[in-house]
Coordinates of C-alpha atoms in Angstrom, one line a residue:
X254 CA 0.1 -0.1 0.0
X255 CA 2.7 2.4 0.9
X256 CA 4.7 1.5 -2.3
X257 CA 1.5 2.4 -4.4
X258 CA 1.3 5.7 -2.6
X259 CA 5.0 6.4 -3.4
X260 CA 4.4 5.4 -7.1
X261 CA 1.5 7.8 -7.5
X262 CA 3.3 10.6 -5.6
X263 CA 6.3 10.0 -8.1
X264 CA 4.3 10.0 -11.0
X265 CA 2.5 13.2 -10.1
X266 CA 5.8 15.1 -9.5
X267 CA 7.1 13.9 -13.0
X268 CA 3.9 15.1 -14.6
X269 CA 4.1 18.3 -12.9
X270 CA 7.9 18.6 -13.9
X271 CA 7.0 18.1 -17.6
X272 CA 4.1 20.5 -17.6
X273 CA 6.4 23.3 -16.0
X274 CA 9.3 22.5 -18.3
X275 CA 7.2 22.5 -21.4
X276 CA 6.7 26.3 -20.9
X277 CA 10.4 27.0 -21.1
X278 CA 11.7 24.4 -23.7
X279 CA 10.9 23.9 -27.3
X280 CA 8.5 21.0 -28.2
X281 CA 10.3 17.9 -28.6
X282 CA 13.0 18.4 -26.1
X283 CA 11.3 18.4 -22.7
X284 CA 12.0 14.8 -21.9
X285 CA 15.8 15.2 -22.7
X286 CA 16.0 17.8 -19.8
X287 CA 15.3 14.9 -17.4
X288 CA 18.6 13.3 -18.4
X289 CA 21.5 14.8 -16.6
X290 CA 24.0 14.2 -19.6
X291 CA 21.7 15.6 -22.2
X292 CA 22.5 18.7 -24.2
X293 CA 19.8 20.9 -25.4
X294 CA 20.1 20.9 -29.2
X295 CA 19.0 24.5 -29.3
X296 CA 22.2 25.5 -27.9
X297 CA 24.5 22.7 -29.5
X298 CA 26.7 24.8 -31.8
X299 CA 28.0 21.8 -33.5
X300 CA 24.4 20.8 -34.7
X301 CA 23.1 24.3 -35.5
X302 CA 26.3 25.6 -37.3
X303 CA 28.0 22.4 -38.2
X304 CA 31.3 20.9 -36.8
X305 CA 34.1 23.5 -36.5
X306 CA 31.9 26.4 -36.9
X307 CA 30.7 28.8 -34.1
X308 CA 27.5 30.8 -33.8
X309 CA 29.7 34.0 -33.7
X310 CA 31.4 33.1 -36.9
X311 CA 28.1 32.3 -38.7
X312 CA 26.9 35.7 -37.6
X313 CA 29.8 37.5 -39.0
X314 CA 29.8 35.7 -42.4
X315 CA 26.0 36.4 -42.8
X316 CA 27.0 40.2 -42.7
X317 CA 30.4 39.9 -44.3
X318 CA 29.6 42.6 -46.9
X319 CA 27.2 44.9 -44.8
X320 CA 27.9 48.1 -46.8
X321 CA 26.7 48.5 -50.3
X322 CA 29.4 47.0 -52.5
X323 CA 28.8 49.8 -55.2
X324 CA 30.4 52.1 -52.5
X325 CA 33.5 50.0 -51.9
X326 CA 36.9 49.4 -53.5
X327 CA 38.0 46.1 -51.8
X328 CA 40.8 43.9 -53.2
X329 CA 40.7 40.2 -53.1
X330 CA 43.4 37.8 -53.8
X331 CA 42.2 34.2 -54.4
X332 CA 44.5 31.5 -55.2
X333 CA 44.2 28.0 -54.2
X334 CA 40.5 27.6 -54.1
X335 CA 37.9 25.4 -52.8
X336 CA 36.1 22.5 -54.4
X337 CA 33.3 20.3 -53.2
X338 CA 32.3 16.8 -53.5
X339 CA 28.6 17.7 -54.5
X340 CA 27.2 17.5 -51.1
X341 CA 27.0 19.9 -48.2
X342 CA 30.7 19.5 -47.1
X343 CA 33.7 21.0 -48.7
X344 CA 36.2 18.6 -49.9
X345 CA 39.4 20.5 -50.5
X346 CA 41.6 23.1 -49.1
X347 CA 39.4 25.7 -47.2
X348 CA 40.4 28.7 -49.2
X349 CA 37.3 30.5 -50.8
X350 CA 36.5 30.3 -54.4
X351 CA 37.1 28.0 -57.4
X352 CA 39.4 25.2 -57.2
X353 CA 39.8 24.3 -61.0
X354 CA 41.2 26.3 -63.6
X355 CA 42.8 29.9 -63.2
X356 CA 45.6 28.8 -65.5
X357 CA 48.7 30.7 -66.3
X358 CA 48.0 33.1 -69.2
X359 CA 44.3 34.2 -69.9
X360 CA 43.3 31.6 -67.2
X361 CA 46.4 31.6 -64.9
X362 CA 46.7 28.7 -62.5
X363 CA 45.9 29.7 -58.8
X364 CA 48.2 27.0 -57.6
X365 CA 52.0 27.9 -57.6
X366 CA 51.3 31.0 -59.9
X367 CA 51.7 34.1 -57.9
X368 CA 51.5 36.4 -60.9
X369 CA 47.7 35.9 -61.7
X370 CA 45.3 37.5 -59.1
X371 CA 41.7 36.4 -59.2
X372 CA 40.0 39.8 -58.4
X373 CA 36.6 40.6 -58.0
X374 CA 36.0 43.3 -60.4
X375 CA 32.3 44.1 -59.7
X376 CA 31.5 46.9 -62.1
X377 CA 28.4 48.3 -63.0
X378 CA 29.8 50.5 -65.9
X379 CA 32.3 48.0 -67.2
X380 CA 35.1 50.1 -65.7
X381 CA 38.4 48.3 -64.8
X382 CA 42.1 48.6 -65.0
X383 CA 44.4 46.5 -66.7
X384 CA 46.5 44.8 -64.2
X385 CA 49.4 42.7 -65.8
X386 CA 51.5 43.4 -62.8
X387 CA 49.6 41.3 -60.3
X388 CA 52.0 39.3 -58.1
X389 CA 52.6 38.4 -54.4
X390 CA 49.7 35.9 -54.4
X391 CA 49.6 33.6 -51.4
X392 CA 47.5 30.6 -51.0
X393 CA 44.6 32.5 -49.0
X394 CA 41.9 35.0 -49.3
X395 CA 43.0 38.5 -48.5
X396 CA 41.0 41.7 -47.8
X397 CA 43.2 44.6 -48.6
X398 CA 41.9 47.7 -46.6
X399 CA 44.1 50.8 -46.4
X400 CA 44.3 51.4 -42.7
X401 CA 41.2 49.3 -42.1
X402 CA 39.1 52.0 -43.8
X403 CA 37.1 51.6 -46.8
X404 CA 37.4 54.4 -49.0
X405 CA 34.5 55.6 -51.3
X406 CA 35.2 55.4 -55.1
X407 CA 33.0 56.8 -58.0
X408 CA 33.2 53.5 -59.9
X409 CA 31.4 50.5 -58.5
X410 CA 34.5 48.1 -58.8
X411 CA 36.0 45.6 -56.4
X412 CA 39.6 45.4 -57.2
X413 CA 43.0 44.9 -55.6
X414 CA 45.5 47.7 -55.5
X415 CA 48.8 46.1 -56.3
X416 CA 50.7 48.2 -53.9
X417 CA 48.6 46.8 -51.1
X418 CA 48.6 43.2 -51.7
X419 CA 51.4 42.6 -49.0
X420 CA 49.7 44.5 -46.2
X421 CA 47.4 42.0 -44.9
X422 CA 48.7 38.8 -42.9
X423 CA 47.8 35.5 -43.9
X424 CA 44.6 34.1 -42.6
X425 CA 46.0 30.8 -41.9
X426 CA 49.0 32.4 -39.8
X427 CA 46.9 34.5 -37.5
X428 CA 46.9 33.2 -34.0
X429 CA 46.4 34.3 -30.6
X430 CA 49.4 34.9 -28.3
X431 CA 48.2 32.8 -25.6
X432 CA 46.2 30.0 -27.0
X433 CA 46.5 26.8 -28.9
X434 CA 43.2 27.2 -30.7
X435 CA 43.3 29.0 -34.1
X436 CA 41.8 32.2 -34.6
X437 CA 39.3 32.5 -37.5
X438 CA 39.4 35.8 -39.3
X439 CA 36.1 37.2 -40.6
X440 CA 35.2 40.5 -42.3
X441 CA 32.8 42.6 -40.7
X442 CA 31.7 46.3 -41.0
X443 CA 31.8 48.7 -37.8
X444 CA 30.8 52.3 -37.7
X445 CA 33.6 54.9 -37.8
X446 CA 34.2 58.1 -35.8
X447 CA 35.5 59.7 -38.9
X448 CA 34.3 63.0 -39.8
X449 CA 33.1 61.5 -43.1
X450 CA 29.9 59.5 -42.2
X451 CA 30.2 57.7 -45.7
X452 CA 33.1 56.0 -44.8
X453 CA 33.0 52.7 -43.0
X454 CA 35.8 50.7 -41.1
X455 CA 36.3 47.2 -42.0
X456 CA 37.4 45.4 -39.1
X457 CA 38.4 41.8 -38.5
X458 CA 36.4 39.9 -36.0
X459 CA 38.0 36.7 -34.5
X460 CA 36.2 33.8 -32.9
X461 CA 38.2 31.0 -31.4
X462 CA 37.3 27.5 -32.4
X463 CA 38.2 24.5 -30.0
X464 CA 36.4 22.0 -32.0
X465 CA 38.3 18.8 -32.7
X466 CA 36.5 18.8 -36.1
X467 CA 38.9 21.7 -37.3
X468 CA 42.2 20.8 -35.7
X469 CA 41.8 16.9 -36.5
X470 CA 39.7 16.9 -39.7
X471 CA 38.6 13.5 -41.0
X472 CA 40.4 12.5 -44.2
X473 CA 38.1 11.0 -46.6
X474 CA 38.2 10.1 -50.2
X475 CA 36.6 12.8 -52.1
X476 CA 34.7 12.6 -55.4
X477 CA 36.9 14.9 -57.2
X478 CA 40.0 12.9 -56.6
X479 CA 38.6 9.8 -58.2
X480 CA 37.6 8.9 -61.7
X481 CA 33.8 8.9 -62.2
X482 CA 31.8 5.8 -61.5
X483 CA 29.8 6.1 -64.7
X484 CA 30.8 7.7 -68.1
X485 CA 28.4 9.2 -70.6
X486 CA 30.2 9.3 -74.0
X487 CA 29.4 12.4 -76.4
X488 CA 27.2 10.1 -78.6
X489 CA 25.1 9.2 -75.5
X490 CA 24.7 12.8 -74.8
X491 CA 23.5 13.4 -78.2
X492 CA 20.9 10.7 -77.9
X493 CA 19.9 12.1 -74.5
X494 CA 19.5 15.5 -76.0
X495 CA 17.3 14.3 -78.9
X496 CA 15.2 12.2 -76.5
X497 CA 14.5 15.2 -74.2
X498 CA 13.7 17.2 -77.2
X499 CA 10.9 14.8 -78.0
X500 CA 9.6 14.4 -74.4
X501 CA 9.7 17.3 -72.1
X502 CA 9.5 16.7 -68.2
X503 CA 8.6 20.1 -67.5
X504 CA 5.5 21.0 -65.5
X505 CA 2.3 21.8 -67.4
X506 CA 1.4 25.4 -66.7
X507 CA -1.4 25.8 -64.2
X508 CA -3.3 28.2 -66.4
X509 CA -2.6 29.2 -70.0
X510 CA -0.9 32.4 -71.1
X511 CA -0.5 34.4 -74.3
X512 CA 3.2 34.2 -73.8
X513 CA 3.1 30.2 -74.0
X514 CA 1.1 30.4 -77.2
X515 CA 3.7 32.9 -78.7
X516 CA 6.5 30.3 -77.8
X517 CA 4.5 27.3 -79.1
X518 CA 4.1 29.2 -82.4
X519 CA 7.8 29.8 -82.5
X520 CA 8.7 26.2 -82.0
X521 CA 6.5 25.4 -85.0
X522 CA 8.3 27.9 -87.2
X523 CA 11.8 26.5 -86.0
X524 CA 11.0 23.2 -86.8
X525 CA 9.8 24.1 -90.3
X526 CA 12.5 26.6 -90.8
X527 CA 13.6 27.3 -94.4
X528 CA 16.9 25.9 -95.6
X529 CA 19.8 28.2 -95.2
X530 CA 22.2 28.2 -98.0
X531 CA 25.7 30.1 -98.0
X532 CA 24.6 32.5 -95.1
X533 CA 27.3 35.1 -94.9
X534 CA 27.1 35.4 -91.2
X535 CA 27.0 31.8 -90.2
X536 CA 29.5 29.1 -90.8
X537 CA 27.2 26.1 -91.5
X538 CA 29.7 23.2 -90.2
X539 CA 29.7 24.7 -86.7
X540 CA 25.9 24.1 -86.0
X541 CA 23.8 21.1 -85.5
X542 CA 21.1 22.6 -87.7
X543 CA 22.0 25.9 -89.1
X544 CA 18.7 26.5 -90.6
X545 CA 16.8 25.9 -87.3
X546 CA 19.5 28.0 -85.4
X547 CA 19.0 30.9 -87.6
X548 CA 15.2 30.8 -87.5
X549 CA 15.3 30.4 -83.6
X550 CA 17.7 33.3 -83.5
X551 CA 15.6 35.4 -85.5
X552 CA 12.4 34.6 -83.5
X553 CA 14.3 35.2 -80.3
X554 CA 15.2 38.8 -81.4
X555 CA 11.7 39.4 -82.4
X556 CA 9.7 37.6 -79.7
X557 CA 11.6 37.2 -76.5
X558 CA 11.0 39.2 -73.4
X559 CA 12.7 38.9 -70.1
X560 CA 11.7 40.0 -66.8
X561 CA 14.5 40.5 -64.2
X562 CA 13.3 40.3 -60.5
X563 CA 14.5 43.3 -58.4
X564 CA 14.3 41.3 -55.2
X565 CA 17.5 40.4 -53.5
X566 CA 20.2 42.6 -52.2
X567 CA 23.7 43.4 -53.2
X568 CA 26.3 42.1 -53.2
X569 CA 24.9 38.7 -53.9
X570 CA 22.2 40.0 -56.4
X571 CA 22.3 42.6 -59.0
X572 CA 26.1 43.0 -58.7
X573 CA 28.1 41.6 -61.7
X574 CA 31.7 40.4 -61.5
X575 CA 33.3 41.6 -64.7
X576 CA 36.7 39.9 -64.7
X577 CA 38.3 36.8 -63.4
X578 CA 37.4 33.1 -63.5
X579 CA 33.6 33.7 -63.0
X580 CA 33.3 36.6 -65.4
X581 CA 30.6 34.7 -67.4
X582 CA 27.9 35.1 -65.1
X583 CA 28.9 38.9 -64.4
X584 CA 29.1 39.7 -68.1
X585 CA 25.7 38.2 -68.7
X586 CA 24.3 39.8 -65.8
X587 CA 25.5 43.3 -66.8
X588 CA 24.4 43.0 -70.4
X589 CA 21.0 41.6 -69.6
X590 CA 20.3 44.3 -67.1
X591 CA 21.3 46.9 -69.6
X592 CA 19.2 45.3 -72.8
X593 CA 16.5 47.5 -74.0
X594 CA 15.7 45.0 -76.5
X595 CA 14.9 42.1 -74.3
X596 CA 14.0 43.4 -70.7
X597 CA 10.5 44.4 -69.8
X598 CA 9.4 46.1 -66.7
X599 CA 6.0 44.5 -66.8
X600 CA 6.3 40.9 -65.7
X601 CA 2.9 39.9 -67.6
X602 CA 4.7 40.6 -70.9
X603 CA 7.7 38.3 -70.3
X604 CA 8.4 34.8 -71.6
X605 CA 11.2 34.1 -69.2
X606 CA 12.2 35.4 -65.8
X607 CA 15.8 36.1 -64.8
X608 CA 17.0 35.6 -61.1
X609 CA 20.3 37.9 -61.2
X610 CA 22.5 36.4 -58.5
X611 CA 26.2 35.9 -58.6
X612 CA 27.3 32.5 -57.4
X613 CA 30.7 33.7 -56.8
X614 CA 29.4 36.6 -54.5
X615 CA 27.2 34.1 -52.7
X616 CA 30.2 32.0 -51.7
X617 CA 32.3 35.2 -51.0
X618 CA 29.7 36.6 -48.7
X619 CA 28.2 33.7 -46.9
X620 CA 30.6 30.9 -46.8
X621 CA 32.3 30.4 -43.5
X622 CA 35.9 29.4 -43.9
X623 CA 36.8 26.0 -42.4
X624 CA 33.2 25.3 -41.6
X625 CA 33.3 22.6 -44.2
X626 CA 29.6 23.4 -44.8
X627 CA 27.6 25.2 -47.7
X628 CA 24.1 24.7 -46.3
X629 CA 23.8 28.4 -45.5
X630 CA 24.5 29.1 -49.2
X631 CA 21.8 26.9 -50.4
X632 CA 19.3 28.0 -47.7
X633 CA 19.9 31.6 -48.8
X634 CA 18.8 30.8 -52.5
X635 CA 15.9 28.6 -51.1
X636 CA 14.5 31.6 -49.2
X637 CA 14.9 33.8 -52.2
X638 CA 12.9 31.6 -54.4
X639 CA 10.2 31.0 -51.7
X640 CA 10.1 34.8 -51.5
X641 CA 9.5 35.4 -55.1
X642 CA 7.1 32.4 -55.2
X643 CA 5.1 34.0 -52.5
X644 CA 5.3 37.6 -53.8
X645 CA 4.6 36.9 -57.6
X646 CA 2.3 34.5 -59.3
X647 CA 4.7 33.6 -62.2
X648 CA 6.8 31.0 -60.4
X649 CA 3.9 29.0 -59.2
X650 CA 2.2 29.0 -62.7
X651 CA 5.0 26.8 -64.1
X652 CA 6.8 25.6 -61.0
X653 CA 9.7 27.8 -62.0
X654 CA 10.2 26.2 -65.5
X655 CA 10.1 29.5 -67.2
X656 CA 12.6 31.0 -64.8
X657 CA 16.5 30.9 -65.3
X658 CA 19.8 31.4 -63.6
X659 CA 23.4 32.0 -64.8
X660 CA 25.9 30.7 -62.5
X661 CA 29.7 29.9 -63.0
X662 CA 30.9 28.9 -59.7
X663 CA 31.6 25.1 -59.2
X664 CA 29.1 25.0 -56.2
X665 CA 26.1 26.3 -58.2
X666 CA 24.7 22.8 -58.9
X667 CA 24.6 22.1 -55.2
X668 CA 23.3 25.5 -54.4
X669 CA 20.4 25.5 -56.7
X670 CA 19.5 21.9 -56.2
X671 CA 15.8 21.0 -55.2
X672 CA 14.4 24.5 -54.6
X673 CA 15.3 25.6 -58.1
X674 CA 15.3 22.2 -59.8
X675 CA 12.7 23.1 -62.5
X676 CA 14.3 26.2 -63.6
X677 CA 16.7 26.7 -66.6
X678 CA 20.2 26.6 -65.2
X679 CA 23.0 28.1 -67.3
X680 CA 26.1 26.4 -65.5
X681 CA 29.7 26.4 -66.2
X682 CA 29.9 23.1 -64.0
X683 CA 28.0 21.1 -66.7
X684 CA 28.4 17.6 -65.4
X685 CA 25.8 15.1 -66.7
X686 CA 26.3 13.0 -63.7
X687 CA 25.4 15.6 -61.0
X688 CA 22.0 16.8 -62.0
X689 CA 22.5 18.7 -65.3
X690 CA 19.7 18.1 -67.5
X691 CA 20.3 17.9 -71.3
X692 CA 17.8 19.8 -73.3
X693 CA 16.6 22.0 -70.3
X694 CA 19.9 23.4 -68.7
X695 CA 22.7 25.1 -70.7
X696 CA 26.4 24.6 -70.6
X697 CA 27.7 28.0 -70.0
X698 CA 31.1 28.8 -71.4
X699 CA 33.6 29.6 -68.7
X700 CA 35.8 32.7 -69.8
X701 CA 38.5 34.0 -67.8
X702 CA 38.5 37.7 -68.5
X703 CA 41.7 39.6 -67.5
X704 CA 40.6 43.0 -68.4
X705 CA 37.0 44.2 -68.1
X706 CA 37.8 47.3 -70.1
X707 CA 39.2 45.2 -72.9
X708 CA 38.1 41.6 -72.7
X709 CA 39.5 41.0 -76.2
X710 CA 43.1 41.8 -75.1
X711 CA 45.6 39.3 -77.0
X712 CA 42.9 37.8 -79.2
X713 CA 44.1 35.5 -81.9
X714 CA 47.1 33.3 -82.8
X715 CA 49.5 32.3 -85.6
X716 CA 48.1 30.7 -88.8
X717 CA 48.2 26.8 -89.2
X718 CA 51.5 26.8 -91.1
X719 CA 53.4 28.6 -88.4
X720 CA 52.2 26.4 -85.3
X721 CA 55.2 24.4 -84.6
X722 CA 54.2 22.8 -81.4
X723 CA 51.9 19.7 -81.5
X724 CA 50.3 19.9 -78.2
X725 CA 50.5 22.1 -75.2
X726 CA 49.5 22.1 -71.6
X727 CA 50.7 23.9 -68.5
X728 CA 49.0 24.3 -65.2
X729 CA 48.3 23.1 -61.6
X730 CA 47.8 19.6 -60.5
X731 CA 44.0 19.9 -59.4
X732 CA 42.0 16.6 -59.2
X733 CA 43.1 13.2 -60.3
X734 CA 43.5 13.5 -64.1
X735 CA 46.2 16.3 -64.5
X736 CA 49.0 14.4 -62.6
X737 CA 48.2 11.4 -64.8
X738 CA 48.7 13.7 -67.8
X739 CA 51.8 15.3 -66.6
X740 CA 53.3 12.0 -65.4
X741 CA 52.6 10.4 -68.8
X742 CA 54.0 13.2 -71.1
X743 CA 56.1 15.7 -69.2
X744 CA 59.7 15.7 -70.7
X745 CA 58.8 12.6 -72.6
X746 CA 58.4 14.1 -76.2
X747 CA 59.7 17.1 -77.7
X748 CA 56.5 17.5 -79.7
X749 CA 54.5 17.4 -76.6
X750 CA 54.7 20.5 -74.4
X751 CA 53.1 19.0 -71.4
X752 CA 54.1 20.8 -68.3
X753 CA 53.2 21.5 -64.7
X754 CA 52.7 24.9 -63.0
X755 CA 54.7 27.5 -64.8
X756 CA 56.7 29.9 -62.7
X757 CA 55.3 33.2 -61.4
X758 CA 55.7 36.5 -63.2
X759 CA 54.3 38.4 -66.1
X760 CA 57.1 36.9 -68.4
X761 CA 55.9 33.3 -67.5
X762 CA 52.4 34.5 -68.4
X763 CA 53.2 35.7 -71.8
X764 CA 55.3 32.7 -72.3
X765 CA 52.1 30.8 -71.6
X766 CA 50.0 32.7 -74.0
X767 CA 52.7 32.6 -76.8
X768 CA 52.8 28.8 -76.4
X769 CA 49.1 28.5 -76.9
X770 CA 49.3 30.8 -80.0
X771 CA 52.0 28.6 -81.4
X772 CA 50.3 25.1 -80.6
X773 CA 48.2 23.2 -82.9
X774 CA 46.3 21.5 -80.2
X775 CA 45.7 22.7 -76.7
X776 CA 45.1 20.2 -74.1
X777 CA 42.0 20.9 -71.9
X778 CA 42.0 18.3 -68.9
X779 CA 39.4 18.6 -66.2
X780 CA 40.6 19.9 -62.7
X781 CA 38.4 19.1 -59.7
X782 CA 35.4 19.5 -61.6
X783 CA 34.6 18.7 -65.4
X784 CA 34.6 22.4 -66.7
X785 CA 37.8 24.3 -67.4
X786 CA 38.3 27.9 -68.8
X787 CA 41.0 26.3 -71.2
X788 CA 38.3 25.3 -73.7
X789 CA 37.3 29.0 -74.3
X790 CA 41.0 30.1 -73.7
X791 CA 42.0 27.7 -76.7
X792 CA 39.4 29.2 -79.1
X793 CA 40.4 32.6 -78.0
X794 CA 44.0 31.9 -79.2
X795 CA 42.9 30.0 -82.2
X796 CA 44.3 26.6 -80.9
X797 CA 42.2 23.5 -81.5
X798 CA 40.9 22.4 -78.0
X799 CA 41.4 18.7 -77.1
X800 CA 38.8 18.2 -74.3
X801 CA 39.7 15.4 -71.8
X802 CA 36.9 15.3 -69.3
X803 CA 34.6 12.4 -68.9
X804 CA 30.9 13.5 -68.4
X805 CA 31.4 17.3 -69.3
X806 CA 28.9 18.7 -71.6
X807 CA 30.7 21.1 -74.0
X808 CA 29.4 24.7 -73.9
X809 CA 26.2 25.6 -75.8
X810 CA 25.9 21.9 -76.7
X811 CA 22.2 22.2 -77.9
X812 CA 23.4 24.4 -80.9
X813 CA 27.0 23.6 -81.7
X814 CA 28.5 20.6 -83.6
X815 CA 31.7 20.3 -81.4
X816 CA 33.2 17.9 -83.8
X817 CA 33.7 20.7 -86.2
X818 CA 36.3 22.5 -84.2
X819 CA 37.5 20.3 -81.4
X820 CA 38.9 16.9 -80.3
X821 CA 37.0 15.1 -77.6
X822 CA 38.7 12.3 -76.0
X823 CA 37.9 9.9 -73.0
X824 CA 40.2 10.2 -70.1
X825 CA 41.5 6.6 -70.6
X826 CA 43.2 7.7 -73.9
X827 CA 45.9 9.9 -72.3
X828 CA 48.6 7.3 -72.8
X829 CA 47.7 7.4 -76.6
X830 CA 47.5 11.2 -76.9
X831 CA 50.3 11.8 -79.2
X832 CA 49.3 8.8 -81.5
X833 CA 45.9 10.1 -81.7
X834 CA 46.8 13.6 -82.6
X835 CA 49.6 12.5 -85.0
X836 CA 47.1 10.3 -86.9
X837 CA 44.7 13.3 -87.5
X838 CA 45.3 14.2 -91.4
X839 CA 46.8 17.5 -92.2
X840 CA 43.6 18.4 -94.2
X841 CA 41.5 17.6 -91.2
X842 CA 43.6 19.8 -88.8
X843 CA 43.1 22.9 -91.3
X844 CA 39.3 22.2 -91.2
X845 CA 39.5 22.1 -87.3
X846 CA 41.5 25.2 -87.0
X847 CA 39.1 27.0 -89.5
X848 CA 36.3 26.0 -87.4
X849 CA 37.9 27.4 -84.5
X850 CA 38.5 30.7 -86.1
X851 CA 35.0 30.8 -87.3
X852 CA 33.4 29.9 -83.9
X853 CA 35.7 32.3 -82.0
X854 CA 33.2 35.3 -82.4
X855 CA 30.4 33.4 -80.6
X856 CA 32.6 33.1 -77.5
X857 CA 33.5 36.8 -77.1
X858 CA 32.1 39.3 -74.8
X859 CA 31.6 42.9 -76.0
X860 CA 30.8 46.1 -73.9
X861 CA 28.0 46.6 -76.3
X862 CA 26.7 43.3 -77.5
X863 CA 26.9 42.3 -81.1
X864 CA 24.9 39.8 -83.0
X865 CA 25.8 36.4 -82.4
X866 CA 28.3 37.1 -79.7
X867 CA 28.5 35.1 -76.4
X868 CA 25.9 37.1 -74.6
X869 CA 23.3 36.6 -77.4
X870 CA 24.5 32.8 -77.7
X871 CA 23.8 32.2 -74.1
X872 CA 20.5 34.0 -74.1
X873 CA 19.6 32.1 -77.3
X874 CA 20.4 28.7 -75.8
X875 CA 18.2 29.5 -72.6
X876 CA 15.4 30.6 -75.0
X877 CA 15.9 27.7 -77.4
X878 CA 15.6 25.2 -74.5
X879 CA 12.5 26.8 -73.1
X880 CA 11.0 26.5 -76.6
X881 CA 11.5 22.6 -76.5
X882 CA 10.5 22.3 -73.0
X883 CA 7.2 24.2 -72.7
X884 CA 3.9 22.1 -72.4
X885 CA 0.7 23.5 -73.8
X886 CA -2.1 23.8 -71.3

């Protein structure tokens, strides 16, 4: 009897405790508070922010560029940059940016090449300085600020003064005097007591990280350091494209639209295009179907209207990067925003909707170094997509199928997964095995622009008869493939100029460019990811590109016949590389080189867009894919 009373009493106490605690603890965690060793997940930083990332650091990172970037002049040096395994964690060295292909020359290698600075030239007026004298680049991300003070400039440019590059200490080497734990350096903006209220002070906020996840990271085999598990050949890509043209998987619109009927009418005209014979502007062998391309391009010029969302704040949105490795997304954004021909202010008149964000600035602004986690980058875009879906009716009508984005950072496929899955994605990282949809998505040409003022600097090369080098490659050892190429061919054959990283300096850079101008074939192996700026760089210098990257979808694949101006080889053929190149007849090489010179105009940026240039070709591929993906109501 006594024991029953005790049991009833204990039960009453437990119930009272749960009722009281439920008033103070989030739903689902009340019972855990009864356990003495339990940790409240609300305050578990390792769960909320990821291993090796503190709440303080996350707060700093989310406000990394608190001032309007149009008012800043901040220099960046990016060298050995980060790559991912396609998941939420970062797989390579924890330095911001791109891990693949800033090669010496037009696309100088970020690893072991101090002379090429990957600056953020963020420019609304295509204003930039030539900077051949970039040097003193360390393997780190630097913020160069004169006296910790950001000065106001009349041009909206983020660039690095060459004399200031040595002023900031390396992030990896900044440590506390009396602590073993590393200090994490983040950029934050604090008010200044200066007489000029427009000036802001940029201060460096440190947060100490005692997590074992940073000091003793787990070494795991990462996807970018291994050959792909499956290979899709170029012939299989062609079949996939044809199949997806015949049967679209796009969502059927929830209600009909006049714009949809205009696009469906355009498709009929494209499919019944009159034959094009000896067109002066178009070299027919470059195209899959020159007649359909010409008709589609004409209809795009006559019909297409684009609405650009004004939502989203700088620097992630509406602020194009005009130079460097990510220039393709910046140039497209700049020229699209300035187009009076295609852009409309009334979204009801639009056939397509452009989400103008920079994947590079997304990474630069929000990614927390050494956090090994990009979830907050994806979450930022998810919230943006949810915002425009709630604010406007256009996204929900098609599920986002008539919306498009243009992104050149390697992380863009991960950042736009799921919440932007039905959009048309123009991506530099066009890997058929990681979600790229042939027939819907666009393989964006990766162009390394060294001068926003003069993007055509050093254009061209020697004629075929004066190209005395059979094959050329120089660059860093990113990924698993390049070491294989260099080990197989470096110093093995005088006709094969296959080198590793070239020395630093302007002279070395010019030597690299001259090698490309003198070579018959320029080898374009993949780095950490399938894409490489060498492909467009080869065309820039009129060298036949030899693409060695399994599962890479060549740029503007839905339009161009890449067999007319390039060689595409499987990675397994590296040991036979010279044999394959030598076996190409001289007549065939001349045809390929002519194709390169003819296609070159389609891969160039201009301050004022020209017909059939890269801006128009990119926009056309987005339009063309929408034409064949749309479903009638």
